Amino acid sequence: MRTLLDSRAFRLTRPRLRRFTEALHRVLFGDRLGFTVFLVTVLFVGSFWRMDFAINDNETLANGVQAFSNGHLAFVDPQFGGENGVAPGTKYYDGARYAREYGLVVPASIIALVFQGLSQVFSLRVLIVGAWCLLLLLVVREVTRDARYRDELVVVGIAGVLTLFAGNVVLAAPIDPRDIPLLALQVWTMLCCGFVATVAYRLFELELPRQVAAAVGVGVVVATPVGFWASTPKRHVVVALAVLVAAYAFARRPSVAGRRGRLLRALPYACAALLAWVHPGDGGIFFVAIAIVDLVFGASYDRTQAALASGVFLIALLPFLVTNFLVSGNPVRPPQFLPQYTGQPLAGTEVGAGSGEPGGTSSGTEGGAASGSDSSPDGFSPGLVIRSMVAIASEAIGTVAGFVRRARGYAAGTLNVFVNSPQHVFQTFVRSGHIERAAARGANFSYNLAYLESMPLLGPAVLGGVHALRHSNPVQSLRNNGNVLFRDATGPNRVLAFAVVYFSLMVLFYQQRLPLHATLTVRYLVPTMPLALYLALRLPALREVVVSRFRTVGVAYALTVLVGGELLAGVFVLLSLSVGEAVQLHALLALAMAGLLAAWCTLATLDAPWGPTERRGQIGAVLLGATAGTTTVFLLLTGWMHFPYGEYAIPIVDALSELLRS
Amino acid sequence: MTVRGNPVSLFGLLVLVVAFAFGPALPTVALSSSAQEYEPASGSVNVTASELPETLSLERNGFGSGTYQLQSSFVETNVSGVSGNPLVVYDVRIPELEYNKETYRILSPDVEGTLTIRASSDTVQPSKVNATSFDATVTVLVRSDVGSRVVMTRNVTVEVVE
């Protein structure tokens, strides 16, 4: 061991460190522009980050982070939620309370530990404000890199950032160290949100010019409801990230050969496994979708690839299996399948002592593995191993069967909704308004939007999807010679197949519960929204507009956000609308934009004669920019104005928010 | 004009220095605290109500949101001799709709003279609104050291406006 560390090959030298950071940078962001996309996105979502709970089932996760960053899996002294940490989603097993979604809890715990360490020496609040200002400075530097008056612009930028920093520090209040678990969760999902944009940029960069791809990458977060969920630490942003990584891998795979190509092909499986750790349901849906696309549209599997894919999948599945094993003794029984904690008796001091050792509970572990035999160390025998493996396998089969049964129930429920209550489908996808069912479950005003209302780009997405399907290889060859050939599909065809399969599966499993209270932007379906944007840009008319009239789209977008957003805020203040009315007005505006853009797309695709020919493209560009801007305005005004809760992480936004709401 | 040095690293260093200064090592330098020292419903105050609404209206919300909302109403009060942090409360109750909304102001000793309290309002689900008018009570209360005291109360009618 010592010789290894001492040997020259492993010494950490400066060039080696630099090469390592460069490689890491390349893997994470791709290139400089990818990094800028990341910065801009995090800067945007940070501007409406509130250091408080938006939804009470986040309390469970925060309790999980609090416990795990202190070395326990089970809650010891939960500080969030009701009495004894009762909160929606808190689980109970064998006298102990657990969180769920450990795939979120564990990375957030690492951030929480870093924050705790930093707060011993520094003011955490000043660090957060400073980090946000630093992001701004980095963006200024990146954006002005090739500008004509670069140095002047940088000086102005520095002065602005310094003023902003000073102003924020004057207004800032210290952070209560007990809030660190929540902040860590929020920081984790906001970082994931940044990567959503970066991976989207890299996906679009394969088909569009770089600048356009960067704008669209940022747009995936700021012009769709993905950004809405950035600082509400639920699973949706993380699922969206996995979806984009898989889509990127599918798109890149055909052009990458050799070992890297094999690894790239295994990447979606790693995402599926890690996603199961976050949420087994979403992980399961995702797994089925990528498996279908990979097996049907990929190259045929050889033995190496099969071994690599299953190996990568199993390794990535380890955190999931280990967590489940430590919680319930059954590696395939995720916390989501455990009973809800509603105040059941706790195993008092025993739990505290048992889980006091770092690494988690030991009580559940022993109970599961040593069932019915003595657990003394010398009682180890092949028979025992086989017996416990058989026990685990039979439990696994039981859990998987339960999972399949649930899935079947959901799917049947969805088909039932489609046949018997199509109005629910309409309320989920087109127009929300007042939803009796949501109101009955506690939505006391109409704040739950439909898919199209929160993501008006769905209209072109449907058209783009249909167009791409009609012109895709398999369908074309079916038309020409009656043969269907799926194998070795091109990158874009794989992403298309993934988008269609994933979207169908998500609707199949979630529609039976929708429309529902507290979904705001149909949050269950948020992971499909980046793919919807991808499909929209598969429509040749729209792609042509975004590529050749990029500047017009940008100007229309900026005007919509800056002028339109301000006007709309003025309307809200003047009419003193209630929150429900304000959200529904946003919805109607989005619907209007969606209708116009979809109409333009239809006309442009059919090449119908209308209006002045030379203006058609320009009108499309304006409509596209304005539609994207409508969603951004929705994100900003809901973030700054409509839903007041908690203190903003960037204190100057507090002042802005008060101004808007006065 | 050229920029020497790396502004990003310099700014990062500045952030660290400021964060350290406001950190636990230097307890004399502290951030402004947002949590004000209030002890609500303490002390004493003289309050008289000068204006209470005579009717209220329950209007249907627009833009397809479907719910009803009690239109904002206000009371005017006269406040004098404040000590501590007493509360002045404007309370609206509509028993048939199970509607009960309190809007309060926390007073501090520097408050004197006319104080207008505009009621914040809750939404009412359409399934509950099955009449064209409802009976309601509007009340001004004071909460202080001596507990809760009604200053003025009035029975009013709520008209439903579609």
mmCIF file with all atom_site columns, N, CA, C and O in Angstrom, chain A residues 201-240:
data_model
loop_
_atom_site.group_PDB
_atom_site.id
_atom_site.type_symbol
_atom_site.label_atom_id
_atom_site.label_alt_id
_atom_site.label_comp_id
_atom_site.label_asym_id
_atom_site.label_entity_id
_atom_site.label_seq_id
_atom_site.pdbx_PDB_ins_code
_atom_site.Cartn_x
_atom_site.Cartn_y
_atom_site.Cartn_z
_atom_site.occupancy
_atom_site.B_iso_or_equiv
_atom_site.pdbx_formal_charge
_atom_site.auth_seq_id
_atom_site.auth_comp_id
_atom_site.auth_asym_id
_atom_site.auth_atom_id
_atom_site.pdbx_PDB_model_num
ATOM 1   N N  . TYR A 1 201 ? -28.165 21.250 -23.621 1.00 0.00 ? 201 TYR A N  1
ATOM 2   C CA . TYR A 1 201 ? -27.315 21.947 -24.595 1.00 0.00 ? 201 TYR A CA 1
ATOM 3   C C  . TYR A 1 201 ? -26.498 20.947 -25.404 1.00 0.00 ? 201 TYR A C  1
ATOM 4   O O  . TYR A 1 201 ? -26.416 21.024 -26.632 1.00 0.00 ? 201 TYR A O  1
ATOM 5   N N  . ARG A 1 202 ? -25.934 19.969 -24.717 1.00 0.00 ? 202 ARG A N  1
ATOM 6   C CA . ARG A 1 202 ? -25.082 19.006 -25.427 1.00 0.00 ? 202 ARG A CA 1
ATOM 7   C C  . ARG A 1 202 ? -25.901 18.134 -26.367 1.00 0.00 ? 202 ARG A C  1
ATOM 8   O O  . ARG A 1 202 ? -25.423 17.713 -27.425 1.00 0.00 ? 202 ARG A O  1
ATOM 9   N N  . LEU A 1 203 ? -27.143 17.851 -25.975 1.00 0.00 ? 203 LEU A N  1
ATOM 10  C CA . LEU A 1 203 ? -28.025 17.076 -26.855 1.00 0.00 ? 203 LEU A CA 1
ATOM 11  C C  . LEU A 1 203 ? -28.369 17.882 -28.108 1.00 0.00 ? 203 LEU A C  1
ATOM 12  O O  . LEU A 1 203 ? -28.262 17.385 -29.232 1.00 0.00 ? 203 LEU A O  1
ATOM 13  N N  . PHE A 1 204 ? -28.757 19.142 -27.909 1.00 0.00 ? 204 PHE A N  1
ATOM 14  C CA . PHE A 1 204 ? -29.150 19.959 -29.050 1.00 0.00 ? 204 PHE A CA 1
ATOM 15  C C  . PHE A 1 204 ? -27.948 20.348 -29.906 1.00 0.00 ? 204 PHE A C  1
ATOM 16  O O  . PHE A 1 204 ? -28.080 20.587 -31.102 1.00 0.00 ? 204 PHE A O  1
ATOM 17  N N  . GLU A 1 205 ? -26.789 20.411 -29.270 1.00 0.00 ? 205 GLU A N  1
ATOM 18  C CA . GLU A 1 205 ? -25.583 20.813 -29.983 1.00 0.00 ? 205 GLU A CA 1
ATOM 19  C C  . GLU A 1 205 ? -25.219 19.792 -31.065 1.00 0.00 ? 205 GLU A C  1
ATOM 20  O O  . GLU A 1 205 ? -24.511 20.111 -32.019 1.00 0.00 ? 205 GLU A O  1
ATOM 21  N N  . LEU A 1 206 ? -25.729 18.563 -30.924 1.00 0.00 ? 206 LEU A N  1
ATOM 22  C CA . LEU A 1 206 ? -25.464 17.544 -31.942 1.00 0.00 ? 206 LEU A CA 1
ATOM 23  C C  . LEU A 1 206 ? -26.219 17.853 -33.236 1.00 0.00 ? 206 LEU A C  1
ATOM 24  O O  . LEU A 1 206 ? -25.875 17.339 -34.294 1.00 0.00 ? 206 LEU A O  1
ATOM 25  N N  . GLU A 1 207 ? -27.280 18.660 -33.128 1.00 0.00 ? 207 GLU A N  1
ATOM 26  C CA . GLU A 1 207 ? -28.111 18.888 -34.310 1.00 0.00 ? 207 GLU A CA 1
ATOM 27  C C  . GLU A 1 207 ? -28.234 20.349 -34.705 1.00 0.00 ? 207 GLU A C  1
ATOM 28  O O  . GLU A 1 207 ? -28.675 20.651 -35.804 1.00 0.00 ? 207 GLU A O  1
ATOM 29  N N  . LEU A 1 208 ? -27.922 21.266 -33.787 1.00 0.00 ? 208 LEU A N  1
ATOM 30  C CA . LEU A 1 208 ? -28.114 22.696 -34.045 1.00 0.00 ? 208 LEU A CA 1
ATOM 31  C C  . LEU A 1 208 ? -26.779 23.416 -33.899 1.00 0.00 ? 208 LEU A C  1
ATOM 32  O O  . LEU A 1 208 ? -25.846 22.889 -33.291 1.00 0.00 ? 208 LEU A O  1
ATOM 33  N N  . PRO A 1 209 ? -26.679 24.657 -34.434 1.00 0.00 ? 209 PRO A N  1
ATOM 34  C CA . PRO A 1 209 ? -25.463 25.449 -34.193 1.00 0.00 ? 209 PRO A CA 1
ATOM 35  C C  . PRO A 1 209 ? -25.257 25.655 -32.691 1.00 0.00 ? 209 PRO A C  1
ATOM 36  O O  . PRO A 1 209 ? -26.219 25.682 -31.924 1.00 0.00 ? 209 PRO A O  1
ATOM 37  N N  . ARG A 1 210 ? -24.009 25.834 -32.284 1.00 0.00 ? 210 ARG A N  1
ATOM 38  C CA . ARG A 1 210 ? -23.674 25.864 -30.846 1.00 0.00 ? 210 ARG A CA 1
ATOM 39  C C  . ARG A 1 210 ? -24.437 26.935 -30.077 1.00 0.00 ? 210 ARG A C  1
ATOM 40  O O  . ARG A 1 210 ? -24.985 26.673 -29.016 1.00 0.00 ? 210 ARG A O  1
ATOM 41  N N  . GLN A 1 211 ? -24.437 28.181 -30.626 1.00 0.00 ? 211 GLN A N  1
ATOM 42  C CA . GLN A 1 211 ? -25.092 29.285 -29.903 1.00 0.00 ? 211 GLN A CA 1
ATOM 43  C C  . GLN A 1 211 ? -26.574 28.982 -29.700 1.00 0.00 ? 211 GLN A C  1
ATOM 44  O O  . GLN A 1 211 ? -27.123 29.189 -28.611 1.00 0.00 ? 211 GLN A O  1
ATOM 45  N N  . VAL A 1 212 ? -27.202 28.477 -30.765 1.00 0.00 ? 212 VAL A N  1
ATOM 46  C CA . VAL A 1 212 ? -28.624 28.158 -30.690 1.00 0.00 ? 212 VAL A CA 1
ATOM 47  C C  . VAL A 1 212 ? -28.845 27.054 -29.659 1.00 0.00 ? 212 VAL A C  1
ATOM 48  O O  . VAL A 1 212 ? -29.749 27.137 -28.815 1.00 0.00 ? 212 VAL A O  1
ATOM 49  N N  . ALA A 1 213 ? -27.983 26.037 -29.711 1.00 0.00 ? 213 ALA A N  1
ATOM 50  C CA . ALA A 1 213 ? -28.129 24.927 -28.771 1.00 0.00 ? 213 ALA A CA 1
ATOM 51  C C  . ALA A 1 213 ? -27.987 25.409 -27.334 1.00 0.00 ? 213 ALA A C  1
ATOM 52  O O  . ALA A 1 213 ? -28.703 24.956 -26.439 1.00 0.00 ? 213 ALA A O  1
ATOM 53  N N  . ALA A 1 214 ? -27.064 26.364 -27.106 1.00 0.00 ? 214 ALA A N  1
ATOM 54  C CA . ALA A 1 214 ? -26.881 26.882 -25.744 1.00 0.00 ? 214 ALA A CA 1
ATOM 55  C C  . ALA A 1 214 ? -28.144 27.582 -25.278 1.00 0.00 ? 214 ALA A C  1
ATOM 56  O O  . ALA A 1 214 ? -28.598 27.387 -24.142 1.00 0.00 ? 214 ALA A O  1
ATOM 57  N N  . ALA A 1 215 ? -28.738 28.393 -26.170 1.00 0.00 ? 215 ALA A N  1
ATOM 58  C CA . ALA A 1 215 ? -29.964 29.099 -25.797 1.00 0.00 ? 215 ALA A CA 1
ATOM 59  C C  . ALA A 1 215 ? -31.083 28.112 -25.508 1.00 0.00 ? 215 ALA A C  1
ATOM 60  O O  . ALA A 1 215 ? -31.822 28.255 -24.528 1.00 0.00 ? 215 ALA A O  1
ATOM 61  N N  . VAL A 1 216 ? -31.200 27.079 -26.354 1.00 0.00 ? 216 VAL A N  1
ATOM 62  C CA . VAL A 1 216 ? -32.253 26.091 -26.142 1.00 0.00 ? 216 VAL A CA 1
ATOM 63  C C  . VAL A 1 216 ? -31.994 25.319 -24.843 1.00 0.00 ? 216 VAL A C  1
ATOM 64  O O  . VAL A 1 216 ? -32.925 25.008 -24.097 1.00 0.00 ? 216 VAL A O  1
ATOM 65  N N  . GLY A 1 217 ? -30.717 25.043 -24.556 1.00 0.00 ? 217 GLY A N  1
ATOM 66  C CA . GLY A 1 217 ? -30.373 24.341 -23.314 1.00 0.00 ? 217 GLY A CA 1
ATOM 67  C C  . GLY A 1 217 ? -30.841 25.122 -22.096 1.00 0.00 ? 217 GLY A C  1
ATOM 68  O O  . GLY A 1 217 ? -31.472 24.568 -21.193 1.00 0.00 ? 217 GLY A O  1
ATOM 69  N N  . VAL A 1 218 ? -30.545 26.426 -22.084 1.00 0.00 ? 218 VAL A N  1
ATOM 70  C CA . VAL A 1 218 ? -31.031 27.254 -20.977 1.00 0.00 ? 218 VAL A CA 1
ATOM 71  C C  . VAL A 1 218 ? -32.559 27.258 -20.988 1.00 0.00 ? 218 VAL A C  1
ATOM 72  O O  . VAL A 1 218 ? -33.208 27.163 -19.945 1.00 0.00 ? 218 VAL A O  1
ATOM 73  N N  . GLY A 1 219 ? -33.124 27.309 -22.216 1.00 0.00 ? 219 GLY A N  1
ATOM 74  C CA . GLY A 1 219 ? -34.582 27.337 -22.357 1.00 0.00 ? 219 GLY A CA 1
ATOM 75  C C  . GLY A 1 219 ? -35.253 26.125 -21.746 1.00 0.00 ? 219 GLY A C  1
ATOM 76  O O  . GLY A 1 219 ? -36.378 26.229 -21.254 1.00 0.00 ? 219 GLY A O  1
ATOM 77  N N  . VAL A 1 220 ? -34.587 24.973 -21.758 1.00 0.00 ? 220 VAL A N  1
ATOM 78  C CA . VAL A 1 220 ? -35.183 23.766 -21.191 1.00 0.00 ? 220 VAL A CA 1
ATOM 79  C C  . VAL A 1 220 ? -35.521 23.987 -19.714 1.00 0.00 ? 220 VAL A C  1
ATOM 80  O O  . VAL A 1 220 ? -36.489 23.435 -19.196 1.00 0.00 ? 220 VAL A O  1
ATOM 81  N N  . VAL A 1 221 ? -34.758 24.846 -19.038 1.00 0.00 ? 221 VAL A N  1
ATOM 82  C CA . VAL A 1 221 ? -35.066 25.121 -17.638 1.00 0.00 ? 221 VAL A CA 1
ATOM 83  C C  . VAL A 1 221 ? -35.902 26.389 -17.483 1.00 0.00 ? 221 VAL A C  1
ATOM 84  O O  . VAL A 1 221 ? -36.895 26.401 -16.754 1.00 0.00 ? 221 VAL A O  1
ATOM 85  N N  . VAL A 1 222 ? -35.537 27.469 -18.195 1.00 0.00 ? 222 VAL A N  1
ATOM 86  C CA . VAL A 1 222 ? -36.190 28.750 -17.916 1.00 0.00 ? 222 VAL A CA 1
ATOM 87  C C  . VAL A 1 222 ? -37.473 28.939 -18.721 1.00 0.00 ? 222 VAL A C  1
ATOM 88  O O  . VAL A 1 222 ? -38.279 29.792 -18.382 1.00 0.00 ? 222 VAL A O  1
ATOM 89  N N  . ALA A 1 223 ? -37.670 28.186 -19.789 1.00 0.00 ? 223 ALA A N  1
ATOM 90  C CA . ALA A 1 223 ? -38.882 28.351 -20.585 1.00 0.00 ? 223 ALA A CA 1
ATOM 91  C C  . ALA A 1 223 ? -39.773 27.120 -20.530 1.00 0.00 ? 223 ALA A C  1
ATOM 92  O O  . ALA A 1 223 ? -40.648 26.933 -21.378 1.00 0.00 ? 223 ALA A O  1
ATOM 93  N N  . THR A 1 224 ? -39.553 26.272 -19.546 1.00 0.00 ? 224 THR A N  1
ATOM 94  C CA . THR A 1 224 ? -40.468 25.163 -19.263 1.00 0.00 ? 224 THR A CA 1
ATOM 95  C C  . THR A 1 224 ? -40.618 25.099 -17.743 1.00 0.00 ? 224 THR A C  1
ATOM 96  O O  . THR A 1 224 ? -39.826 25.705 -17.023 1.00 0.00 ? 224 THR A O  1
ATOM 97  N N  . PRO A 1 225 ? -41.594 24.381 -17.219 1.00 0.00 ? 225 PRO A N  1
ATOM 98  C CA . PRO A 1 225 ? -41.755 24.330 -15.764 1.00 0.00 ? 225 PRO A CA 1
ATOM 99  C C  . PRO A 1 225 ? -40.635 23.594 -15.016 1.00 0.00 ? 225 PRO A C  1
ATOM 100 O O  . PRO A 1 225 ? -40.714 23.487 -13.799 1.00 0.00 ? 225 PRO A O  1
ATOM 101 N N  . VAL A 1 226 ? -39.603 23.112 -15.708 1.00 0.00 ? 226 VAL A N  1
ATOM 102 C CA . VAL A 1 226 ? -38.514 22.449 -14.976 1.00 0.00 ? 226 VAL A CA 1
ATOM 103 C C  . VAL A 1 226 ? -37.942 23.406 -13.929 1.00 0.00 ? 226 VAL A C  1
ATOM 104 O O  . VAL A 1 226 ? -37.698 23.034 -12.782 1.00 0.00 ? 226 VAL A O  1
ATOM 105 N N  . GLY A 1 227 ? -37.761 24.689 -14.339 1.00 0.00 ? 227 GLY A N  1
ATOM 106 C CA . GLY A 1 227 ? -37.212 25.673 -13.417 1.00 0.00 ? 227 GLY A CA 1
ATOM 107 C C  . GLY A 1 227 ? -38.081 25.899 -12.194 1.00 0.00 ? 227 GLY A C  1
ATOM 108 O O  . GLY A 1 227 ? -37.591 26.257 -11.124 1.00 0.00 ? 227 GLY A O  1
ATOM 109 N N  . PHE A 1 228 ? -39.382 25.682 -12.354 1.00 0.00 ? 228 PHE A N  1
ATOM 110 C CA . PHE A 1 228 ? -40.307 25.866 -11.243 1.00 0.00 ? 228 PHE A CA 1
ATOM 111 C C  . PHE A 1 228 ? -39.941 24.958 -10.073 1.00 0.00 ? 228 PHE A C  1
ATOM 112 O O  . PHE A 1 228 ? -40.130 25.311 -8.915  1.00 0.00 ? 228 PHE A O  1
ATOM 113 N N  . TRP A 1 229 ? -39.428 23.762 -10.385 1.00 0.00 ? 229 TRP A N  1
ATOM 114 C CA . TRP A 1 229 ? -39.170 22.763 -9.348  1.00 0.00 ? 229 TRP A CA 1
ATOM 115 C C  . TRP A 1 229 ? -37.726 22.734 -8.895  1.00 0.00 ? 229 TRP A C  1
ATOM 116 O O  . TRP A 1 229 ? -37.319 21.837 -8.160  1.00 0.00 ? 229 TRP A O  1
ATOM 117 N N  . ALA A 1 230 ? -36.929 23.723 -9.348  1.00 0.00 ? 230 ALA A N  1
ATOM 118 C CA . ALA A 1 230 ? -35.501 23.691 -9.031  1.00 0.00 ? 230 ALA A CA 1
ATOM 119 C C  . ALA A 1 230 ? -35.241 23.773 -7.538  1.00 0.00 ? 230 ALA A C  1
ATOM 120 O O  . ALA A 1 230 ? -34.462 23.003 -6.988  1.00 0.00 ? 230 ALA A O  1
ATOM 121 N N  . SER A 1 231 ? -35.885 24.734 -6.862  1.00 0.00 ? 231 SER A N  1
ATOM 122 C CA . SER A 1 231 ? -35.578 24.900 -5.443  1.00 0.00 ? 231 SER A CA 1
ATOM 123 C C  . SER A 1 231 ? -36.657 24.293 -4.558  1.00 0.00 ? 231 SER A C  1
ATOM 124 O O  . SER A 1 231 ? -36.653 24.493 -3.352  1.00 0.00 ? 231 SER A O  1
ATOM 125 N N  . THR A 1 232 ? -37.582 23.558 -5.158  1.00 0.00 ? 232 THR A N  1
ATOM 126 C CA . THR A 1 232 ? -38.492 22.728 -4.363  1.00 0.00 ? 232 THR A CA 1
ATOM 127 C C  . THR A 1 232 ? -37.948 21.317 -4.468  1.00 0.00 ? 232 THR A C  1
ATOM 128 O O  . THR A 1 232 ? -38.101 20.677 -5.499  1.00 0.00 ? 232 THR A O  1
ATOM 129 N N  . PRO A 1 233 ? -37.241 20.874 -3.447  1.00 0.00 ? 233 PRO A N  1
ATOM 130 C CA . PRO A 1 233 ? -36.443 19.651 -3.643  1.00 0.00 ? 233 PRO A CA 1
ATOM 131 C C  . PRO A 1 233 ? -37.277 18.384 -3.709  1.00 0.00 ? 233 PRO A C  1
ATOM 132 O O  . PRO A 1 233 ? -37.264 17.573 -2.811  1.00 0.00 ? 233 PRO A O  1
ATOM 133 N N  . LYS A 1 234 ? -38.013 18.251 -4.785  1.00 0.00 ? 234 LYS A N  1
ATOM 134 C CA . LYS A 1 234 ? -38.682 16.985 -5.040  1.00 0.00 ? 234 LYS A CA 1
ATOM 135 C C  . LYS A 1 234 ? -37.907 16.250 -6.130  1.00 0.00 ? 234 LYS A C  1
ATOM 136 O O  . LYS A 1 234 ? -36.915 16.746 -6.622  1.00 0.00 ? 234 LYS A O  1
ATOM 137 N N  . ARG A 1 235 ? -38.424 15.090 -6.533  1.00 0.00 ? 235 ARG A N  1
ATOM 138 C CA . ARG A 1 235 ? -37.626 14.253 -7.430  1.00 0.00 ? 235 ARG A CA 1
ATOM 139 C C  . ARG A 1 235 ? -37.634 14.714 -8.882  1.00 0.00 ? 235 ARG A C  1
ATOM 140 O O  . ARG A 1 235 ? -36.789 14.299 -9.668  1.00 0.00 ? 235 ARG A O  1
ATOM 141 N N  . HIS A 1 236 ? -38.577 15.602 -9.253  1.00 0.00 ? 236 HIS A N  1
ATOM 142 C CA . HIS A 1 236 ? -38.854 15.822 -10.671 1.00 0.00 ? 236 HIS A CA 1
ATOM 143 C C  . HIS A 1 236 ? -37.652 16.299 -11.482 1.00 0.00 ? 236 HIS A C  1
ATOM 144 O O  . HIS A 1 236 ? -37.441 15.851 -12.595 1.00 0.00 ? 236 HIS A O  1
ATOM 145 N N  . VAL A 1 237 ? -36.868 17.242 -10.920 1.00 0.00 ? 237 VAL A N  1
ATOM 146 C CA . VAL A 1 237 ? -35.721 17.761 -11.655 1.00 0.00 ? 237 VAL A CA 1
ATOM 147 C C  . VAL A 1 237 ? -34.683 16.650 -11.861 1.00 0.00 ? 237 VAL A C  1
ATOM 148 O O  . VAL A 1 237 ? -34.071 16.547 -12.927 1.00 0.00 ? 237 VAL A O  1
ATOM 149 N N  . VAL A 1 238 ? -34.521 15.818 -10.841 1.00 0.00 ? 238 VAL A N  1
ATOM 150 C CA . VAL A 1 238 ? -33.534 14.743 -10.943 1.00 0.00 ? 238 VAL A CA 1
ATOM 151 C C  . VAL A 1 238 ? -33.963 13.725 -11.998 1.00 0.00 ? 238 VAL A C  1
ATOM 152 O O  . VAL A 1 238 ? -33.137 13.239 -12.777 1.00 0.00 ? 238 VAL A O  1
ATOM 153 N N  . VAL A 1 239 ? -35.257 13.433 -12.046 1.00 0.00 ? 239 VAL A N  1
ATOM 154 C CA . VAL A 1 239 ? -35.755 12.513 -13.076 1.00 0.00 ? 239 VAL A CA 1
ATOM 155 C C  . VAL A 1 239 ? -35.522 13.134 -14.457 1.00 0.00 ? 239 VAL A C  1
ATOM 156 O O  . VAL A 1 239 ? -35.085 12.457 -15.392 1.00 0.00 ? 239 VAL A O  1
ATOM 157 N N  . ALA A 1 240 ? -35.787 14.442 -14.561 1.00 0.00 ? 240 ALA A N  1
ATOM 158 C CA . ALA A 1 240 ? -35.571 15.125 -15.850 1.00 0.00 ? 240 ALA A CA 1
ATOM 159 C C  . ALA A 1 240 ? -34.100 15.028 -16.257 1.00 0.00 ? 240 ALA A C  1
ATOM 160 O O  . ALA A 1 240 ? -33.788 14.838 -17.434 1.00 0.00 ? 240 ALA A O  1
#
